[in-house]
Structure formats: structure tokens, C-alpha cells
Short mmCIF file of C-alpha atoms in Angstrom, two decimals:
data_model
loop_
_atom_site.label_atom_id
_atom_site.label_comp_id
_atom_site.label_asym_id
_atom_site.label_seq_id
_atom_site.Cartn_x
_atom_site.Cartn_y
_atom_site.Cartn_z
CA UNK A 1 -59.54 10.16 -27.25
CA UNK A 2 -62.54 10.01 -24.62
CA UNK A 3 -64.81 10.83 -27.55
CA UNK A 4 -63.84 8.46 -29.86
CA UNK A 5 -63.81 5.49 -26.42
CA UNK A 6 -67.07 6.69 -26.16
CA UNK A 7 -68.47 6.51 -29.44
CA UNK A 8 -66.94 2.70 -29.56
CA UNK A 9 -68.63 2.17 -26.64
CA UNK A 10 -72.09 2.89 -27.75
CA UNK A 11 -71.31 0.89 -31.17
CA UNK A 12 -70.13 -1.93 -29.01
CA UNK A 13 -73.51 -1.86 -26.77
CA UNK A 14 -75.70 -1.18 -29.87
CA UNK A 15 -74.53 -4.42 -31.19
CA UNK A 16 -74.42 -7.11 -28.07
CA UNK A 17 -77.84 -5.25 -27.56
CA UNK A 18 -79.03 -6.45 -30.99
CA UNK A 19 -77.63 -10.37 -30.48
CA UNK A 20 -79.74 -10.01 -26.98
CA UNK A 21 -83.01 -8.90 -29.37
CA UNK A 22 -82.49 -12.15 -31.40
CA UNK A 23 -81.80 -14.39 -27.94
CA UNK A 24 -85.07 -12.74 -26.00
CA UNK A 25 -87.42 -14.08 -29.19
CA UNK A 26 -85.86 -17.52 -28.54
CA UNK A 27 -85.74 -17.68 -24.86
CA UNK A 28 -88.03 -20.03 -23.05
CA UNK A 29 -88.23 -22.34 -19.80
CA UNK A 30 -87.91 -26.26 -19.93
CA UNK A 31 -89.79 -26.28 -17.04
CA UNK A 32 -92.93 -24.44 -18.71
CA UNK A 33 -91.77 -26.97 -21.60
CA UNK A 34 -92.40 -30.15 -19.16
CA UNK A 35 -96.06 -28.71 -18.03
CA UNK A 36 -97.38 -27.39 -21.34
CA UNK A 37 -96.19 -30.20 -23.06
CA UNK A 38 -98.04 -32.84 -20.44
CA UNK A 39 -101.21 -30.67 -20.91
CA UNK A 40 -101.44 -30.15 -24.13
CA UNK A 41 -100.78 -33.60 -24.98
CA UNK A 42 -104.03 -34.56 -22.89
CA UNK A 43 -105.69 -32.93 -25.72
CA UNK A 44 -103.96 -34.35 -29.16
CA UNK A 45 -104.04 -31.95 -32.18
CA UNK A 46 -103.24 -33.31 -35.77
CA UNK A 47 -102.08 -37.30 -35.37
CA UNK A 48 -97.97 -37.21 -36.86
CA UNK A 49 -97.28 -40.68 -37.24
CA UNK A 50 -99.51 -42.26 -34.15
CA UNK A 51 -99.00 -39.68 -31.94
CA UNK A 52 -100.37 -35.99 -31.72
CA UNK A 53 -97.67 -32.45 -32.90
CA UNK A 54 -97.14 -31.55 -28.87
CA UNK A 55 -95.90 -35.27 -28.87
CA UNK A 56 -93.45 -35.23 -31.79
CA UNK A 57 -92.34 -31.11 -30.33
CA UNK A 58 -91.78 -32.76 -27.38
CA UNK A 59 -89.07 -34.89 -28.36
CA UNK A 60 -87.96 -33.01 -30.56
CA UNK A 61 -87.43 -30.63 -27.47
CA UNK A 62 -85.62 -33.24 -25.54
CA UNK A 63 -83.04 -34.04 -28.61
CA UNK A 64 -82.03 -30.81 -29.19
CA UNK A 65 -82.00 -29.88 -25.39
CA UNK A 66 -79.42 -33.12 -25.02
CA UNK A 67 -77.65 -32.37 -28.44
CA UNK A 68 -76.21 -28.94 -26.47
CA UNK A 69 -74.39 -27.65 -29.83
CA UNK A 70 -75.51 -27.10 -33.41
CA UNK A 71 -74.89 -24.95 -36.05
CA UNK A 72 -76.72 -22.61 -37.58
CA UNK A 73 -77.34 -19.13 -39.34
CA UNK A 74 -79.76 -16.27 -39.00
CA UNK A 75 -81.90 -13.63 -41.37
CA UNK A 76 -83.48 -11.07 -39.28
CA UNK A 77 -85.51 -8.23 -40.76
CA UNK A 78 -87.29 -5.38 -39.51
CA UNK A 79 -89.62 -3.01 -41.44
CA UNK A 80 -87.85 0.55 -42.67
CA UNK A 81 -91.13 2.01 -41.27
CA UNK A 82 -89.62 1.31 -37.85
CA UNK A 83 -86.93 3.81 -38.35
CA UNK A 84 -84.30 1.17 -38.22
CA UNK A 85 -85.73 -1.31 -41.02
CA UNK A 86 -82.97 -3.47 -42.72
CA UNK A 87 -81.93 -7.09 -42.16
CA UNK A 88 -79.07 -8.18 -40.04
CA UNK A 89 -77.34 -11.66 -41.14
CA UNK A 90 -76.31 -14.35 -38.31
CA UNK A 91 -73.80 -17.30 -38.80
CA UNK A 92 -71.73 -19.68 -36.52
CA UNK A 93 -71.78 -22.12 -33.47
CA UNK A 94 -73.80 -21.74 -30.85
CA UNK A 95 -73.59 -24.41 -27.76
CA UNK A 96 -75.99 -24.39 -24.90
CA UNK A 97 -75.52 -25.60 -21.14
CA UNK A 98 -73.08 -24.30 -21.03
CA UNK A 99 -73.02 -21.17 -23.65
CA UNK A 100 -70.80 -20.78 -26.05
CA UNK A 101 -70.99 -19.18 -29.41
CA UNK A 102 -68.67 -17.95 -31.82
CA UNK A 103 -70.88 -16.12 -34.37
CA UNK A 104 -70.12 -13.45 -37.42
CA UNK A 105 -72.87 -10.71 -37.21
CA UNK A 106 -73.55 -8.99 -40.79
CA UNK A 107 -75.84 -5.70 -41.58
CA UNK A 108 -77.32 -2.71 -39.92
CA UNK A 109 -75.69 -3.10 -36.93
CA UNK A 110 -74.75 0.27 -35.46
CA UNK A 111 -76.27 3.91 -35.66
CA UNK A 112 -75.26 5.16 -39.01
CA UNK A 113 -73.95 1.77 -40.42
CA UNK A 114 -70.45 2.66 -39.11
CA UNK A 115 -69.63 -1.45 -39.28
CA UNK A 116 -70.86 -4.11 -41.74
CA UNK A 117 -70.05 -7.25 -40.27
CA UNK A 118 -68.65 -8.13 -36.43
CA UNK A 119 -67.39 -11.41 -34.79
CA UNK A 120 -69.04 -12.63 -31.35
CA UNK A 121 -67.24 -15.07 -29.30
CA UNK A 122 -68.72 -15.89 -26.00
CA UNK A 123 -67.97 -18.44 -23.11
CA UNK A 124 -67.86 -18.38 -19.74
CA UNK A 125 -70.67 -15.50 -19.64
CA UNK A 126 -67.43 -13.35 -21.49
CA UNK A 127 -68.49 -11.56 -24.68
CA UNK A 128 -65.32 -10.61 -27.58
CA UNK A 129 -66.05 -8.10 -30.23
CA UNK A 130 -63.68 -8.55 -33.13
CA UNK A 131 -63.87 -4.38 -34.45
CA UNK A 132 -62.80 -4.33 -37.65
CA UNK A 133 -59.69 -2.11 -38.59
CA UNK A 134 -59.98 1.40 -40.28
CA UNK A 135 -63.55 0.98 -39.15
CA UNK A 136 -65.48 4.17 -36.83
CA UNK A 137 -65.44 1.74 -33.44
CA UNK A 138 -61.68 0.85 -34.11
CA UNK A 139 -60.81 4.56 -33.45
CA UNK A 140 -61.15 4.30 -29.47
CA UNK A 141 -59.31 0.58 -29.54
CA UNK A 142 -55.79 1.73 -29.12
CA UNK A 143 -55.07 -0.40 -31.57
CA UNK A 144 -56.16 -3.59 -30.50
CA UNK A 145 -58.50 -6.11 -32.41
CA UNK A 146 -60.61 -7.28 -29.67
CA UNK A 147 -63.34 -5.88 -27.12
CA UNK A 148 -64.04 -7.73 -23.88
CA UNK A 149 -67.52 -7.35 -22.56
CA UNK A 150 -67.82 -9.00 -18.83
CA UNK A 151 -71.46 -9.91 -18.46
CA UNK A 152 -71.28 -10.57 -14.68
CA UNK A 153 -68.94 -7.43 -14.36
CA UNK A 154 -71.71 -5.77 -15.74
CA UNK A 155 -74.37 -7.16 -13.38
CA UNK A 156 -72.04 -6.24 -10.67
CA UNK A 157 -71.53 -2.42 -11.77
CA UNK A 158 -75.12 -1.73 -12.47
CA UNK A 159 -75.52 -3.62 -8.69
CA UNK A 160 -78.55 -5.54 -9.88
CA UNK A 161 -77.79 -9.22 -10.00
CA UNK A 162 -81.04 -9.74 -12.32
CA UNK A 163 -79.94 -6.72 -14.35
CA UNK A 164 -78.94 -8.92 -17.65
CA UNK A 165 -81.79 -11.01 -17.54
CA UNK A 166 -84.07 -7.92 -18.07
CA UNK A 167 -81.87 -6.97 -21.22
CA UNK A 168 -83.06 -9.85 -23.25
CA UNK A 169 -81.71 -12.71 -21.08
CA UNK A 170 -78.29 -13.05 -21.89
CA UNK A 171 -77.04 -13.08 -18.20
CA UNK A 172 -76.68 -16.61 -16.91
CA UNK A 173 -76.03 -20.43 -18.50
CA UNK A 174 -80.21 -20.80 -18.41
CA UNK A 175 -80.76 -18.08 -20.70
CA UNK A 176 -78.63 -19.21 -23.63
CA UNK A 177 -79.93 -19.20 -27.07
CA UNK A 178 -80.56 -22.16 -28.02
CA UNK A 179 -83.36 -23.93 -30.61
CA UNK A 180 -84.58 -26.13 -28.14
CA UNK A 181 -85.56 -22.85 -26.34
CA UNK A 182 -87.29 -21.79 -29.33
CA UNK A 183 -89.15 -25.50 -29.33
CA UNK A 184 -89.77 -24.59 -25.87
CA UNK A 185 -91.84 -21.72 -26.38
CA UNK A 186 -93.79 -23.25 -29.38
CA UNK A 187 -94.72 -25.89 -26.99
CA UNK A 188 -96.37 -23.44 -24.56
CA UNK A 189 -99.18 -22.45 -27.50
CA UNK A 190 -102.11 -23.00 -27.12
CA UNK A 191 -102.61 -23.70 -30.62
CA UNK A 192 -100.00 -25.94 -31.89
CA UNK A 193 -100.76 -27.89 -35.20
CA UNK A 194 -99.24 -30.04 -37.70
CA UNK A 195 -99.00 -29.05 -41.16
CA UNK A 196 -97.71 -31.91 -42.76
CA UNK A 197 -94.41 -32.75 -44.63
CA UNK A 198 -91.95 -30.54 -46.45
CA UNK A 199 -88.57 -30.44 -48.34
CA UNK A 200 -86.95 -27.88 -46.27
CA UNK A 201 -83.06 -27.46 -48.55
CA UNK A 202 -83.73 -31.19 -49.41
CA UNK A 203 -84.50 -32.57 -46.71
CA UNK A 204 -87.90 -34.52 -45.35
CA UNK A 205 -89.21 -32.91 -42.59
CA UNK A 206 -92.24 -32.15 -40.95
CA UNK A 207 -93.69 -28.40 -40.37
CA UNK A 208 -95.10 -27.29 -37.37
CA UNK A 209 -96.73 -23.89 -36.59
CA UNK A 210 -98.55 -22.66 -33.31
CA UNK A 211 -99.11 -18.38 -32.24
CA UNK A 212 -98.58 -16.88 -28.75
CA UNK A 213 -99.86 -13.70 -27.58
CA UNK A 214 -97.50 -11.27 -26.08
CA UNK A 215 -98.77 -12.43 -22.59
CA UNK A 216 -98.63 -15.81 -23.46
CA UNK A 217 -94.60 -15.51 -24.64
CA UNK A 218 -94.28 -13.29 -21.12
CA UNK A 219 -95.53 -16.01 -19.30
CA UNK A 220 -93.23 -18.68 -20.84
CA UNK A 221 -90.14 -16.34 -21.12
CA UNK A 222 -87.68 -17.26 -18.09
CA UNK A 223 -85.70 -13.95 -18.15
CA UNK A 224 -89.35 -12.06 -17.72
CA UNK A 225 -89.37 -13.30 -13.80
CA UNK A 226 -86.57 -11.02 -13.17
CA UNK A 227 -88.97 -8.33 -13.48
CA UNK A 228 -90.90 -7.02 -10.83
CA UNK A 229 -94.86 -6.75 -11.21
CA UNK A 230 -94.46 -2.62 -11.92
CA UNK A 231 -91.84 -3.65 -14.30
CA UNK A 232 -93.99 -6.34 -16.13
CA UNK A 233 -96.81 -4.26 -16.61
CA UNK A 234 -95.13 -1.48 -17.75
CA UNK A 235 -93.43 -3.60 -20.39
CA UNK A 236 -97.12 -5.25 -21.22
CA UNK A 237 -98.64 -1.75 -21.40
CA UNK A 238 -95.59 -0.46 -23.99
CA UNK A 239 -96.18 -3.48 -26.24
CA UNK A 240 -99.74 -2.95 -26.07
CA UNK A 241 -99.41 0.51 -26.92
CA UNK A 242 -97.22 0.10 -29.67
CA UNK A 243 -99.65 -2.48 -31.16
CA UNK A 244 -97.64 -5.90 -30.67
CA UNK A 245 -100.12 -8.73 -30.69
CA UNK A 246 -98.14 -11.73 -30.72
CA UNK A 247 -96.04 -13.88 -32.41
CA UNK A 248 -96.32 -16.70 -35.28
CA UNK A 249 -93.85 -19.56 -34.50
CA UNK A 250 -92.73 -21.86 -37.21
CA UNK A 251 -90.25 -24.90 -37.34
CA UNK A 252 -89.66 -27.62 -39.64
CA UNK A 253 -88.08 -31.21 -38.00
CA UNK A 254 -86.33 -33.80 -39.91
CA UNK A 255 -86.34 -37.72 -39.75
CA UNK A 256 -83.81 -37.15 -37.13
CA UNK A 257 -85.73 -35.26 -34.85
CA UNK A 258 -84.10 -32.03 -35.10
CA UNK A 259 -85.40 -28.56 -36.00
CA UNK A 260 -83.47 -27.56 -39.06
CA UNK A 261 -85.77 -24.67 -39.48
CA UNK A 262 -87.44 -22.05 -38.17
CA UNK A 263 -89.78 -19.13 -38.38
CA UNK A 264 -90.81 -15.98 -35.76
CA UNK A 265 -92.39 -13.49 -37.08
CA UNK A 266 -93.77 -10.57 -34.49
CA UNK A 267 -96.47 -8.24 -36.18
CA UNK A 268 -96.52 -4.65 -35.37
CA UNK A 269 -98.82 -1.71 -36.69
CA UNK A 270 -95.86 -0.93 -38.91
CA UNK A 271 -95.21 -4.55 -39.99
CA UNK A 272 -93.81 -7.30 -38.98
CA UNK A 273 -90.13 -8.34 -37.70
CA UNK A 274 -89.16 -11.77 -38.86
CA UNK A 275 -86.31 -13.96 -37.68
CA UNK A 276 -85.40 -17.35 -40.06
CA UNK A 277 -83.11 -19.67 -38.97
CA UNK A 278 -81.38 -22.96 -40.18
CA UNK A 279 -79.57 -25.50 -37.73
CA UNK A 280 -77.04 -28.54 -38.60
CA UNK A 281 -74.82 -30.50 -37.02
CA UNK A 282 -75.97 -30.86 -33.86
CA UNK A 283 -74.04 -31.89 -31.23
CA UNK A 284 -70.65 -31.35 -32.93
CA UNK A 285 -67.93 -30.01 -30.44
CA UNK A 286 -68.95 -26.01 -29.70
CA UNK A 287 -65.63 -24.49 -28.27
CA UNK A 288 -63.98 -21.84 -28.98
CA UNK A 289 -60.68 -19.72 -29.25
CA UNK A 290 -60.43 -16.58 -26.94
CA UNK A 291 -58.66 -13.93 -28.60
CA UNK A 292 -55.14 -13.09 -26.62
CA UNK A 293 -55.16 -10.60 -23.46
CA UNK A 294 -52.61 -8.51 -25.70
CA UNK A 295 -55.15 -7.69 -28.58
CA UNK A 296 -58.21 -6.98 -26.40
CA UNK A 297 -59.73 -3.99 -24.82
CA UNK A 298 -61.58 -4.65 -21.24
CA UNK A 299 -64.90 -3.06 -22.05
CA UNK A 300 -65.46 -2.20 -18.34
CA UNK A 301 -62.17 -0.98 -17.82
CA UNK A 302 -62.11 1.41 -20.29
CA UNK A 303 -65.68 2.39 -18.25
CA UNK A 304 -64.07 2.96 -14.79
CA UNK A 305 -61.29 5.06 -16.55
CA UNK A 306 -63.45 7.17 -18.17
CA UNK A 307 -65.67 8.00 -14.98
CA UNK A 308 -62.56 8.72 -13.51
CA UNK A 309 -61.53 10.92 -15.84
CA UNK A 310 -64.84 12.86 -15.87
CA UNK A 311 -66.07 12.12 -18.99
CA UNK A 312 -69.33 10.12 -18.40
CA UNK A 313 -70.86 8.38 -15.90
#
């Protein structure tokens, strides 16, 4: 039984893991938001409607911050020459400040491709996996539906407070993923332009792009101060080594002024990653359901009685 716990451990890890990849490329800071947007805007780029693209980001920024809720789904892919290539498929609600998300997870999402799809809930800083029956993780479930996955009980065992934050910045309300995040960080270029309007599914909107370097996104990414200065530049150095320049940040904003689209894309020597993403319905009520305490498997629990039991630390 300890094998097969242990094996739906590691699936279950693999896959919050991957949700954390997607919320690190869209973390940002609204205070970097507030000062790049006031310097930036001292230098106008393209004019959008009497006013310069930093301008029209910026409220945009401020609309979705206050809309807290939207939405939305996800395409991620990653080149095969990576080793892990495939694309991973994203759909839900997400709410921000507080977070909450209830999201259905579809693709490559485990070592071997032992599950094709997985439900997220998440509020309160608690994750739920929904594992899906006769599936490899459901094997160490004892036949329940649900995993729990504490965040702060996790902080707490690895006794690092700022442990989460280093994962990808899923520890903590301020780290949520969020579009205005995203808007946050395209804000901080230094090289933010307009590129005039498009149809984006039938709708008007207008198309902004700007690029960060990989310091540049360091700087503005909130979850990067919980690293120490050895820590940062070791994390510099291994992008730089494995050839990561930067990133190319798109987003297209309707009449509304809400980002209904947007673009990342992160080149690499072997090619580049690329996450596309369309929001709606912002600011319609994000809650959610928690599964019941009888169908669901305490992640960390099952942790503490394996160590006791001597099978892994």
C-alpha cells in the first residue's frame, strides 16, 4: 500500500507543481505596477485614443484588479525537445483577493500520462485534487475521490514560512493568479507598445505587446523576494545557462477595459513555451464547493503516516 501512497503522492505534487508553473509566469506586484506605470507614462509610447498604451494598461490594471473574479481557460505548450513537450489544457474560475479557483486541468500532466484530466479547487490557501477512479493515483486513495493539499501545512512541515513562495508563488492571498497580475508585469516593460485594434472571438479590442528579460520579470516577480541573494543568483545563473532570454507578453483589451486575451511566450534554445489565455465574465461570484471530509484524503497526513511507518522521509 505504501508504494502505491507514494506513487499518488508524486502524481499529486507533479500536478499542483505544474498549476504553480502557469501561476509563476503570471505573478507580478501592484506595487511595481503603481511605479512602472507612473514612469513609463512620463514617456508616452503609441497615442490609444488621447492617451499613451502604459495609460490604457494601466486601467486596464485597475479594472481587473477591482473585478477580483473572471473566467477563463488556458493552452499551455512546451516543445517535445524539452523531454516533456505536449500541451496541458486549463478551464474554470479563478477569483483573486482572496483566491479561489475551481479549475479542470487536461493533458500531460503526470510522469507517464498516468491521468488525462484533474479537478483543482482551492480556497482558503486549501488545494482538492479530484483523482479520477480506476486511474494509477486512485490506487493509494483508499477509495476516496478527493486529495487535500494544505499549503500552509506545507510551509509549516518544510519549517520555511517563505517556502511556497519560492515554488512558483502559490503560498499566500498576494500571489494568486490572477490577469491583472499578468497586466502587472506587462506594465513593468520597458518596451510596451500599441498595436492597434483587433477582433479577438468577435470582439473589438485593442492589442498590446511589450518583452521582459529574465531579470527584468525577476525584478517585478513578488514571490522572487523570498529568495535570498545566493538563491537569486543561482536561479539567474540556471536560466542563463539553459539559454532563457526573456519573455514576449501579449494581451488584447476590449471596449470594456478588460483583458480577454493573452499571450506569454518564453524562448529557450530548444523552443519556446507558450501560455494563451481567454478571460470573461469578470467579476461574477467565484466560490466554490469543498468536496466532503468523508471523500478526501489529507495529503499531509498520509505524509506523517508514512514517515512513521518508515517508508520515506
Amino acid at each position: 500500500m505504501s508504494v502505491y501512497r507514494k506513487k499518488t503522492v508524486g502524481a499529486a505534487l507533479a500536478a499542483v507543481l505544474l498549476v504553480g508553473g502557469a501561476t509563476a509566469c503570471e505573478n507580478g506586484t501592484k506595487e511595481s505596477t503603481g511605479k512602472a506605470a507612473a514612469s513609463a507614462s512620463a514617456e508616452p509610447t503609441a497615442p490609444v485614443a488621447g492617451g499613451s498604451a502604459t495609460e490604457a494598461l494601466t486601467a486596464a490594471y485597475k479594472k481587473t484588479s477591482a473585478a477580483k473574479s473572471a473566467k477563463f481557460r488556458m493552452t499551455m505548450t512546451m516543445p517535445a525537445s524539452l523531454g516533456a513537450g505536449g500541451t496541458v489544457e486549463m478551464t474554470g474560475i479563478q477569483g483573486w483577493d482572496p483566491t479561489v479557483m475551481d479549475v479542470t486541468t487536461k493533458g500531460a500532466l503526470t510522469p507517464g500520462g498516468s491521468v488525462d484530466s484533474i479537478r483543482m479547487i482551492m480556497t482558503n490557501n486549501v488545494m482538492f485534487m479530484e483523482i479520477p477512479g480506476g486511474s494509477a493515483m486512485s490506487a493509494g486513495m483508499e477509495g476516496k475521490r478527493w486529495m487535500k493539499i494544505d499549503l500552509n501545512a506545507a510551509a509549516t512541515a518544510s519549517g520555511d514560512a517563505e517556502a511556497l513562495k519560492k515554488l512558483g508563488g502559490m503560498g499566500g492571498v498576494e500571489q494568486s493568479q490572477d490577469p491583472a497580475k499578468q497586466l502587472a508585469l506587462l506594465l513593468t516593460s520597458p518596451n510596451v507598445k500599441h498595436l492597434g485594434a483587433e477582433k479577438v472571438e468577435g470582439t473589438d479590442t485593442e492589442h498590446y505587446k511589450g518583452t521582459l528579460s529574465f531579470d527584468e520579470m525577476l525584478a517585478a516577480n513578488e514571490s522572487s523576494k523570498a529568495l535570498t541573494e545566493a538563491e537569486r543568483k543561482k536561479l539567474v545563473d540556471a536560466m542563463k545557462t539553459a539559454g532563457i532570454k526573456g519573455y514576449d507578453m501579449d494581451v488584447w483589451v476590449n471596449k470594456d477595459g478588460y483583458p480577454v486575451h493573452m499571450k506569454v511566450g518564453m524562448g529557450m534554445p530548444q523552443g519556446t513555451m507558450n501560455m494563451d489565455a481567454y478571460y470573461s465574465d469578470y467579476g461574477s461570484a467565484a466560490t466554490v464547493q469543498t468536496p466532503p471530509e468523508n471523500e478526501t484524503l489529507d495529503l499531509f497526513a498520509m505524509l506523517q503516516e508514512l514517515g512513521k511507518a518508515g517508508a520515506g522521509a
